[in-house]
Amino acid sequence: MYNPKSTKAEEFINNEEILKTIKYAQENAENKDLIKKIIEKAKEKKGLSHKDAIILLTCKDEELNGEIFKLAKDIKEEYYGNRIVLFAPLYLSNYCVNGCTYCPYHAKNKHIPRKKMTQEEIRNEVIALQDMGHKRLAIESGEDPVNNPIEYILESIKTIYSIKHKNGAIRRVNVNIAATTVENYKKLHDAGIGTYILFQETYNKESYEKLHPTGPKHNYAYHTEAMDRAMQAGIDDVGLGVLFGLENYLYEFTGLLMHAEHLEAVYGVGPHTISVPRIRRADDIDPNTFSNAIDDETFKKLVAVIRIAVPYTGMIVSTRENKECRKAVLELGISQISGGSKTSVGGYYKPEKEDEDSSQFEVNDNRTLDEVVNWLMELNYLPSFCTACYGSGRTGDRFMSICKNLQIHNFCLPNAIMTLKEYLVDYASETTKQTGEKLILNELEKINDEERKQLVISNLDKIVKGERNFKF
Ligand code: SF4
Ligand code: SF4
């Protein structure tokens, strides 16, 4: 029985409800009156239920689709402005006991090099990341209680936060590790993590069990209820995602929104972020063996409708996507992207040799961080290295209420300007510096509050003189 308030996986992600929703969407694919009514509702910019949102996703009418895309752009602009937050993944270890059939780290893959970074190696990677200009990392690790126990993850987080190289600092560590216990989530919370990220991979239980034939991840309920345990442990920023291509995207889309509705219904806080990875080629993995791959047009529509359905949730796209696709989805709702990424264990400090490749997936955007920053600015986006909310206690429901009241932009804009300035002073190439300085002058004019604007101008001056980490 479907019940968003239940904490049982099969009740809040209810198979029957999902199938019913898809059927309802298929029956109404040509129902223009209904689609128009839902677009009007969506224009209130307060989000949509999974039942309403799927109607927009399956809409085939070109004119109405134009309205849907425009609305996604408007919502993005109104909630977040033009800032795009940058981050990098850092893979700690690819030892893994699970059997995920779509991931090269699965336990039966005997030819991929297995690596686990020592604290010294992590230190070198973090210095290399700081020297690129990164301030925000997402750490990743396979699940292996012997090789990667929670103590290893905690020690690594401590190491990462402790490194202060030149003007560099990692100010926010988001964590993407396997589903774990409330006790371990409490430890992660106490270690000062930002967002806890866990991809559901697929919401379809039957497919999930087939795609995860062995290892602890096989347990669908334990995996699906992970965010509940994280919330119970005090982590109030959680990041959802599915791996598009494993299952029918309509199923995944509905499951994803139901998950968001569940978190909101039970904890009063929806997901902090939603990631939209698509399956990619990797060692031992041929994406063509997964028949549910979605094309670029469908992908764009997905991003746009997720943006409309959960306006208050940050949306992330990684270097799985190429430059063109990233450009298209930035417009439609993405608010955070990775840049200069390595998806191997190590590789920032010293590139891996070809025969030692430990990548989790093929990267489709190989540009440096500086190139990505410059590209964003040329597209009129404001690249941001801001991590202020966590340090200022704006997490969970406090963040959500500011965001839902369309006020977060008042923090994001000045913080983006100041962190971009840090980047320009410390790390940027000459071309990027020139573009960035011009952009900053324009962006300052968008700060409505004169007092705040003057404070930002004075902080920019202090940044040039060597001070760091100003925030609102
Ligand atoms: Fe292990 Fe995660 Fe890869 Fe599965 S997806 S094999 S859990 S690293
Ligand atoms: Fe993110 Fe908060 Fe910074 Fe805005 S102010 S970019 S929401 S950390």
Coordinates of C-alpha atoms and ligand atoms in Angstrom, one line a residue:
M1 CA 0.0 0.0 0.0
Y2 CA 1.4 3.4 -1.0
N3 CA 2.2 5.6 1.9
P4 CA 4.7 8.5 1.7
K5 CA 4.8 8.8 5.5
S6 CA 5.8 5.2 6.0
T7 CA 9.5 4.4 6.6
K8 CA 9.2 1.1 4.9
A9 CA 10.8 1.2 1.4
E10 CA 8.1 -0.8 -0.4
E11 CA 5.4 1.6 1.0
F12 CA 7.0 4.9 0.2
I13 CA 8.4 3.7 -3.1
N14 CA 5.4 1.7 -4.0
N15 CA 5.5 -0.4 -7.2
E16 CA 1.8 -0.4 -7.7
E17 CA 1.6 3.4 -7.4
I18 CA 4.5 3.8 -9.8
L19 CA 2.8 1.6 -12.4
K20 CA -0.5 3.3 -11.9
T21 CA 1.2 6.7 -12.4
I22 CA 2.9 5.6 -15.6
K23 CA -0.4 4.2 -17.0
Y24 CA -2.2 7.5 -16.0
A25 CA 0.5 9.4 -17.9
Q26 CA 0.3 7.2 -21.0
E27 CA -3.5 7.6 -21.0
N28 CA -3.2 11.4 -20.9
A29 CA -0.3 11.9 -23.2
E30 CA -2.5 13.8 -25.6
N31 CA -4.7 15.5 -23.0
K32 CA -3.8 19.1 -23.7
D33 CA -6.2 20.5 -21.2
L34 CA -4.7 18.5 -18.4
I35 CA -1.1 19.4 -19.5
K36 CA -2.0 23.1 -19.6
K37 CA -3.6 22.9 -16.2
I38 CA -0.5 21.4 -14.7
I39 CA 1.7 23.9 -16.5
E40 CA -0.4 26.6 -14.8
K41 CA 0.0 24.9 -11.4
A42 CA 3.8 24.6 -12.0
K43 CA 4.0 28.3 -12.7
E44 CA 3.4 28.9 -9.0
K45 CA 7.0 27.6 -8.7
K46 CA 6.2 25.5 -5.6
G47 CA 6.8 22.1 -7.2
L48 CA 4.6 19.3 -8.4
S49 CA 3.6 15.9 -7.2
H50 CA 4.9 12.8 -9.0
K51 CA 1.5 12.3 -10.5
D52 CA 1.4 15.8 -12.0
A53 CA 5.1 15.9 -13.0
I54 CA 4.9 12.8 -15.1
I55 CA 2.3 14.4 -17.3
L56 CA 4.7 17.1 -18.2
L57 CA 7.5 14.5 -18.8
T58 CA 5.4 12.5 -21.2
C59 CA 3.9 15.5 -23.0
K60 CA 4.7 15.2 -26.8
D61 CA 3.2 18.5 -27.9
E62 CA 5.9 20.7 -29.3
E63 CA 4.4 24.0 -28.3
L64 CA 3.6 22.9 -24.7
N65 CA 7.1 21.4 -24.4
G66 CA 8.4 24.8 -25.3
E67 CA 6.5 26.2 -22.4
I68 CA 7.8 23.5 -20.1
F69 CA 11.4 24.2 -21.0
K70 CA 10.9 27.9 -20.6
L71 CA 9.3 27.4 -17.2
A72 CA 12.3 25.2 -16.1
K73 CA 14.7 28.0 -17.1
D74 CA 12.6 30.6 -15.3
I75 CA 12.5 28.6 -12.1
K76 CA 16.2 28.0 -12.2
E77 CA 16.9 31.7 -12.7
E78 CA 14.5 32.7 -9.9
Y79 CA 15.7 30.2 -7.3
Y80 CA 19.5 30.2 -8.0
G81 CA 20.3 33.0 -10.4
N82 CA 23.1 32.3 -12.8
R83 CA 25.6 30.8 -10.3
I84 CA 26.9 27.4 -10.9
V85 CA 28.7 25.6 -8.0
L86 CA 31.8 23.6 -8.9
F87 CA 33.1 20.5 -7.2
A88 CA 35.4 17.5 -7.8
P89 CA 35.0 13.8 -7.0
L90 CA 37.8 12.2 -5.0
Y91 CA 37.9 8.4 -5.1
L92 CA 39.5 6.9 -2.0
S93 CA 39.3 3.2 -2.7
N94 CA 37.8 0.9 -5.3
Y95 CA 37.8 -2.2 -3.2
C96 CA 34.2 -3.4 -3.2
V97 CA 32.4 -6.6 -2.1
N98 CA 29.3 -5.9 -4.1
G99 CA 28.3 -7.3 -7.4
C100 CA 26.7 -4.3 -9.2
T101 CA 26.6 -5.4 -12.8
Y102 CA 27.0 -1.9 -14.2
C103 CA 30.1 -0.9 -12.3
P104 CA 33.7 -2.0 -13.0
Y105 CA 34.4 -2.1 -9.3
H106 CA 32.2 -5.1 -8.8
A107 CA 33.9 -7.8 -6.8
K108 CA 34.2 -10.3 -9.6
N109 CA 36.2 -8.0 -11.8
K110 CA 39.6 -9.5 -11.3
H111 CA 41.5 -7.4 -13.9
I112 CA 40.8 -3.9 -12.7
P113 CA 43.7 -2.6 -10.5
R114 CA 42.5 -2.4 -6.9
K115 CA 43.7 0.7 -5.1
K116 CA 43.2 2.3 -1.7
M117 CA 44.8 5.6 -1.0
T118 CA 46.9 6.0 2.1
Q119 CA 46.5 9.2 4.1
E120 CA 49.7 10.4 2.5
E121 CA 48.4 9.8 -0.9
I122 CA 45.1 11.5 0.0
R123 CA 47.2 14.5 1.2
N124 CA 48.9 14.7 -2.2
E125 CA 45.6 14.4 -4.1
V126 CA 44.0 17.2 -1.9
I127 CA 46.9 19.5 -2.5
A128 CA 46.6 18.9 -6.2
L129 CA 42.9 19.6 -6.0
Q130 CA 43.5 22.8 -3.9
D131 CA 46.1 23.9 -6.5
M132 CA 43.4 23.6 -9.2
G133 CA 41.1 25.8 -7.1
H134 CA 38.7 23.4 -5.7
K135 CA 37.0 24.0 -2.3
R136 CA 34.3 21.4 -2.4
L137 CA 34.8 17.6 -2.8
A138 CA 32.6 14.6 -3.1
I139 CA 34.5 11.6 -1.7
E140 CA 33.6 8.2 -3.2
S141 CA 34.5 4.7 -2.0
G142 CA 33.5 1.1 -2.8
E143 CA 31.9 -0.9 0.0
D144 CA 34.3 -3.2 1.8
P145 CA 34.2 -3.5 5.5
V146 CA 37.7 -4.9 5.7
N147 CA 39.5 -2.5 3.3
N148 CA 37.3 0.6 3.6
P149 CA 35.8 0.5 7.1
I150 CA 34.0 3.6 8.4
E151 CA 37.2 4.4 10.4
Y152 CA 39.1 4.7 7.2
I153 CA 36.5 7.1 5.7
L154 CA 36.5 9.2 8.9
E155 CA 40.2 9.4 9.0
S156 CA 40.3 10.4 5.3
I157 CA 37.7 13.2 6.0
K158 CA 39.9 14.5 8.8
T159 CA 42.9 14.5 6.6
I160 CA 41.1 16.3 3.8
Y161 CA 39.8 19.1 6.2
S162 CA 43.2 19.4 7.8
I163 CA 45.2 20.3 4.7
K164 CA 45.9 24.0 4.2
H165 CA 48.2 24.4 1.3
K166 CA 49.1 28.0 0.3
N167 CA 45.6 29.7 0.2
G168 CA 43.8 26.5 -0.5
A169 CA 41.3 24.7 1.7
I170 CA 38.6 22.1 1.2
R171 CA 35.7 23.7 3.0
R172 CA 33.0 21.1 2.3
V173 CA 33.3 17.3 2.0
N174 CA 30.3 15.6 0.6
V175 CA 30.3 11.8 1.0
N176 CA 29.1 9.1 -1.4
I177 CA 29.6 5.8 0.4
A178 CA 27.4 2.7 0.7
A179 CA 24.3 2.6 2.8
T180 CA 25.2 2.1 6.4
T181 CA 23.9 2.2 10.0
V182 CA 22.5 5.1 12.0
E183 CA 25.5 4.8 14.2
N184 CA 27.9 5.2 11.3
Y185 CA 25.8 8.1 9.9
K186 CA 26.2 9.8 13.3
K187 CA 29.9 9.4 13.0
L188 CA 29.9 11.0 9.5
H189 CA 27.7 13.8 10.8
D190 CA 30.1 14.4 13.7
A191 CA 33.0 14.5 11.2
G192 CA 31.4 17.6 9.6
I193 CA 30.3 16.2 6.2
G194 CA 28.3 18.3 3.9
T195 CA 25.7 16.3 1.9
Y196 CA 25.4 12.5 2.2
I197 CA 24.9 11.2 -1.3
L198 CA 23.6 7.8 -2.2
F199 CA 22.3 6.8 -5.6
Q200 CA 19.4 4.5 -5.6
E201 CA 20.6 3.2 -9.0
T202 CA 17.1 1.9 -9.7
Y203 CA 13.8 2.2 -7.8
N204 CA 12.5 -1.0 -9.4
K205 CA 12.9 -3.7 -6.7
E206 CA 12.9 -6.6 -9.1
S207 CA 15.5 -5.0 -11.4
Y208 CA 17.5 -3.8 -8.4
E209 CA 17.9 -7.3 -7.1
K210 CA 19.0 -8.6 -10.5
L211 CA 21.5 -5.7 -11.0
H212 CA 22.9 -6.3 -7.5
P213 CA 23.1 -10.1 -7.3
T214 CA 25.6 -10.3 -4.5
G215 CA 26.9 -8.4 -1.5
P216 CA 25.2 -6.3 1.1
K217 CA 23.8 -3.9 -1.6
H218 CA 21.5 -6.7 -2.8
N219 CA 19.2 -5.7 0.1
Y220 CA 16.7 -3.3 -1.6
A221 CA 15.0 -2.2 1.6
Y222 CA 18.2 -1.5 3.4
H223 CA 19.5 0.6 0.5
T224 CA 16.3 2.5 -0.1
E225 CA 15.8 3.3 3.6
A226 CA 19.4 4.6 3.9
M227 CA 18.3 8.3 3.7
D228 CA 15.9 7.7 6.6
R229 CA 18.7 6.4 8.7
A230 CA 20.9 9.3 7.7
M231 CA 18.2 11.8 8.7
Q232 CA 17.6 10.0 12.0
A233 CA 21.4 10.3 12.6
G234 CA 21.2 14.1 12.1
I235 CA 22.4 14.4 8.5
D236 CA 19.8 16.7 7.1
D237 CA 21.3 17.3 3.7
V238 CA 21.0 14.2 1.6
G239 CA 21.5 13.7 -2.1
L240 CA 19.4 11.4 -4.3
G241 CA 20.0 10.0 -7.8
V242 CA 19.4 7.1 -10.1
L243 CA 21.6 5.7 -12.8
F244 CA 19.6 6.4 -15.9
G245 CA 19.7 3.5 -18.3
L246 CA 19.2 0.7 -15.9
E247 CA 15.4 0.8 -15.9
N248 CA 12.6 2.5 -17.7
Y249 CA 13.2 6.2 -17.1
L250 CA 9.5 6.9 -16.4
Y251 CA 9.7 4.3 -13.5
E252 CA 12.9 6.0 -12.2
F253 CA 11.5 9.5 -12.5
T254 CA 8.4 8.6 -10.5
G255 CA 10.4 6.7 -7.9
L256 CA 12.8 9.6 -7.5
L257 CA 10.0 12.1 -6.9
M258 CA 8.2 9.7 -4.5
H259 CA 11.5 9.5 -2.6
A260 CA 11.6 13.3 -2.4
E261 CA 8.0 13.4 -1.3
H262 CA 8.7 10.8 1.4
L263 CA 11.6 12.8 2.9
E264 CA 9.5 15.9 2.9
A265 CA 6.5 14.1 4.4
V266 CA 8.5 12.4 7.2
Y267 CA 11.4 14.8 8.0
G268 CA 10.0 18.1 6.6
V269 CA 13.1 18.3 4.3
G270 CA 13.3 17.2 0.7
P271 CA 16.6 16.2 -0.9
H272 CA 19.3 18.7 -0.9
T273 CA 20.5 17.6 -4.3
I274 CA 19.5 15.3 -7.1
S275 CA 22.1 13.9 -9.5
V276 CA 21.2 12.6 -12.9
P277 CA 24.0 10.2 -14.0
R278 CA 23.6 8.2 -17.2
I279 CA 25.2 4.8 -17.6
R280 CA 28.6 5.0 -19.3
R281 CA 31.2 2.7 -20.8
A282 CA 33.9 1.4 -18.3
D283 CA 36.2 -1.5 -17.8
D284 CA 34.2 -4.7 -18.0
I285 CA 31.0 -2.7 -18.7
D286 CA 29.3 -2.2 -22.1
P287 CA 26.5 0.3 -21.8
N288 CA 24.8 -1.3 -24.8
T289 CA 23.9 -4.3 -22.7
F290 CA 21.5 -2.1 -20.8
S291 CA 18.5 -1.5 -23.0
N292 CA 16.9 1.4 -21.2
A293 CA 19.4 4.1 -22.3
I294 CA 17.9 7.5 -22.8
D295 CA 18.8 9.8 -25.6
D296 CA 19.9 13.5 -25.2
E297 CA 16.5 14.9 -25.9
T298 CA 14.8 12.7 -23.2
F299 CA 17.6 13.6 -20.8
K300 CA 17.0 17.3 -21.3
K301 CA 13.3 16.9 -20.7
L302 CA 14.0 14.9 -17.6
V303 CA 16.3 17.6 -16.2
A304 CA 13.7 20.3 -17.0
V305 CA 10.8 18.4 -15.4
I306 CA 12.8 17.5 -12.3
R307 CA 13.7 21.2 -12.0
I308 CA 10.0 22.1 -12.2
A309 CA 8.9 19.4 -9.7
V310 CA 11.4 20.1 -7.0
P311 CA 12.5 23.7 -7.5
Y312 CA 14.3 23.9 -4.1
T313 CA 16.6 21.0 -4.8
G314 CA 20.1 21.5 -6.3
M315 CA 20.7 19.5 -9.4
I316 CA 24.1 18.0 -10.3
V317 CA 25.6 16.8 -13.5
S318 CA 29.0 15.2 -13.7
T319 CA 31.7 14.7 -16.4
R320 CA 29.8 11.6 -17.6
E321 CA 28.1 14.1 -19.9
N322 CA 30.0 15.9 -22.7
K323 CA 30.4 19.7 -23.1
E324 CA 27.4 20.2 -25.4
C325 CA 25.0 18.2 -23.2
R326 CA 26.3 19.9 -20.1
K327 CA 25.6 23.3 -21.8
A328 CA 22.1 22.3 -22.6
V329 CA 21.1 21.0 -19.1
L330 CA 22.8 24.0 -17.3
E331 CA 20.1 26.1 -18.9
L332 CA 17.3 23.8 -17.8
G333 CA 18.0 23.3 -14.2
I334 CA 21.5 22.1 -13.3
S335 CA 23.0 24.2 -10.5
Q336 CA 26.2 22.2 -9.7
I337 CA 28.8 20.6 -11.9
S338 CA 32.1 18.8 -11.5
G339 CA 35.2 20.1 -13.3
G340 CA 38.6 18.8 -14.0
S341 CA 37.5 15.4 -12.6
K342 CA 39.3 12.1 -12.3
T343 CA 37.1 9.1 -11.8
S344 CA 40.0 6.9 -10.7
V345 CA 41.6 6.2 -7.4
G346 CA 44.3 8.8 -7.5
G347 CA 45.2 10.7 -10.7
Y348 CA 45.0 14.3 -9.6
Y349 CA 48.5 14.4 -8.2
K350 CA 50.1 12.0 -10.7
P351 CA 48.2 10.8 -13.8
E352 CA 47.6 7.0 -13.8
K353 CA 49.6 4.9 -16.3
E354 CA 47.4 3.4 -19.0
D355 CA 47.8 -0.2 -17.8
E356 CA 46.9 0.9 -14.2
D357 CA 43.6 2.5 -15.1
S358 CA 41.2 2.3 -12.1
S359 CA 38.4 4.6 -13.5
Q360 CA 34.8 4.0 -12.5
F361 CA 33.5 5.3 -15.8
E362 CA 34.7 7.1 -18.9
V363 CA 34.8 10.9 -18.6
N364 CA 33.2 12.8 -21.5
D365 CA 34.4 16.2 -20.5
N366 CA 38.2 16.2 -20.1
R367 CA 38.7 19.9 -19.8
T368 CA 40.7 21.5 -17.0
L369 CA 38.9 23.3 -14.2
D370 CA 40.2 26.6 -15.5
E371 CA 38.7 25.8 -19.0
V372 CA 35.4 24.9 -17.4
V373 CA 35.4 28.1 -15.3
N374 CA 36.2 30.2 -18.4
W375 CA 33.6 28.4 -20.5
L376 CA 30.9 29.0 -17.8
M377 CA 31.6 32.7 -17.8
E378 CA 31.5 32.9 -21.6
L379 CA 28.0 31.4 -21.3
N380 CA 27.2 34.1 -18.8
Y381 CA 27.1 31.9 -15.8
L382 CA 28.8 32.9 -12.5
P383 CA 31.1 30.0 -11.4
S384 CA 31.0 29.6 -7.7
F385 CA 33.3 27.9 -5.2
C386 CA 30.9 28.7 -2.3
T387 CA 30.5 26.4 0.6
A388 CA 29.0 28.9 2.9
C389 CA 25.7 27.3 3.9
Y390 CA 27.2 24.5 5.8
G391 CA 29.5 26.7 7.8
S392 CA 26.7 29.1 8.5
G393 CA 24.3 26.5 9.8
R394 CA 22.0 26.8 6.8
T395 CA 21.3 23.1 6.4
G396 CA 18.2 20.9 6.3
D397 CA 14.9 22.7 7.0
R398 CA 16.7 26.0 7.6
F399 CA 18.2 25.9 4.2
M400 CA 14.9 24.7 2.7
S401 CA 12.8 27.5 4.1
I402 CA 15.2 30.1 2.8
C403 CA 15.3 28.4 -0.6
K404 CA 11.5 28.0 -0.8
N405 CA 11.1 31.7 0.0
L406 CA 13.3 32.5 -3.0
Q407 CA 15.9 34.1 -0.7
I408 CA 18.9 31.8 -1.2
H409 CA 19.9 33.8 -4.2
N410 CA 20.7 36.7 -1.8
F411 CA 23.4 34.5 -0.3
C412 CA 24.6 32.6 -3.4
L413 CA 25.3 35.7 -5.4
P414 CA 27.7 37.6 -3.1
N415 CA 29.3 34.3 -2.0
A416 CA 29.8 33.3 -5.6
I417 CA 31.4 36.7 -6.4
M418 CA 33.8 36.4 -3.5
T419 CA 34.8 32.8 -4.1
L420 CA 35.3 33.5 -7.8
K421 CA 37.6 36.4 -6.8
E422 CA 39.6 34.0 -4.7
Y423 CA 39.9 31.7 -7.6
L424 CA 41.0 34.4 -10.0
V425 CA 43.6 35.7 -7.6
D426 CA 45.0 32.3 -6.7
Y427 CA 44.6 29.9 -9.6
A428 CA 43.2 31.3 -12.8
S429 CA 45.0 31.6 -16.1
E430 CA 45.4 35.1 -17.5
T431 CA 42.4 34.8 -19.9
T432 CA 40.1 33.5 -17.2
K433 CA 41.2 36.3 -14.9
Q434 CA 40.3 38.9 -17.5
T435 CA 36.9 37.4 -18.2
G436 CA 36.3 36.9 -14.5
E437 CA 37.1 40.5 -13.5
K438 CA 34.7 41.9 -16.0
L439 CA 32.0 39.4 -14.9
I440 CA 32.4 40.4 -11.3
L441 CA 31.8 44.0 -12.1
N442 CA 28.6 43.1 -13.8
E443 CA 27.5 40.7 -11.1
L444 CA 28.1 43.3 -8.3
E445 CA 25.4 45.4 -9.9
K446 CA 22.9 42.6 -9.3
I447 CA 23.2 42.9 -5.5
N448 CA 20.1 44.9 -4.5
D449 CA 21.1 45.7 -1.0
E450 CA 23.5 48.6 -1.1
E451 CA 25.0 47.8 2.3
R452 CA 25.7 44.2 1.3
K453 CA 27.1 45.3 -2.0
Q454 CA 29.6 47.7 -0.3
L455 CA 30.6 44.9 2.1
V456 CA 31.3 42.6 -0.9
I457 CA 33.4 45.3 -2.6
S458 CA 35.4 45.8 0.6
N459 CA 35.9 42.0 0.9
L460 CA 37.1 41.8 -2.7
D461 CA 39.7 44.3 -1.8
K462 CA 40.7 42.2 1.2
I463 CA 40.9 39.1 -0.9
V464 CA 43.4 40.8 -3.2
K465 CA 45.4 41.7 0.0
G466 CA 45.5 38.0 1.0
E467 CA 42.5 37.4 3.3
R468 CA 40.2 34.4 2.5
N469 CA 36.9 32.7 3.3
F470 CA 34.5 35.6 3.5
K471 CA 30.9 34.5 3.5
F472 CA 27.3 35.5 4.0
Ligands
SF4_1 FE1 30.8 -1.2 -5.5 FE2 29.5 1.1 -5.7 FE3 30.6 -0.1 -7.8 FE4 28.5 -1.2 -6.7 S1 28.5 0.8 -7.7 S2 30.3 -2.2 -7.4 S3 28.8 -0.7 -4.5 S4 31.6 0.8 -6.1
SF4_2 FE1 25.3 26.7 -2.1 FE2 24.6 28.1 0.1 FE3 26.7 28.9 -1.2 FE4 24.3 29.2 -2.3 S1 25.1 30.2 -0.4 S2 26.1 28.4 -3.3 S3 23.2 27.4 -1.6 S4 26.5 26.9 -0.2

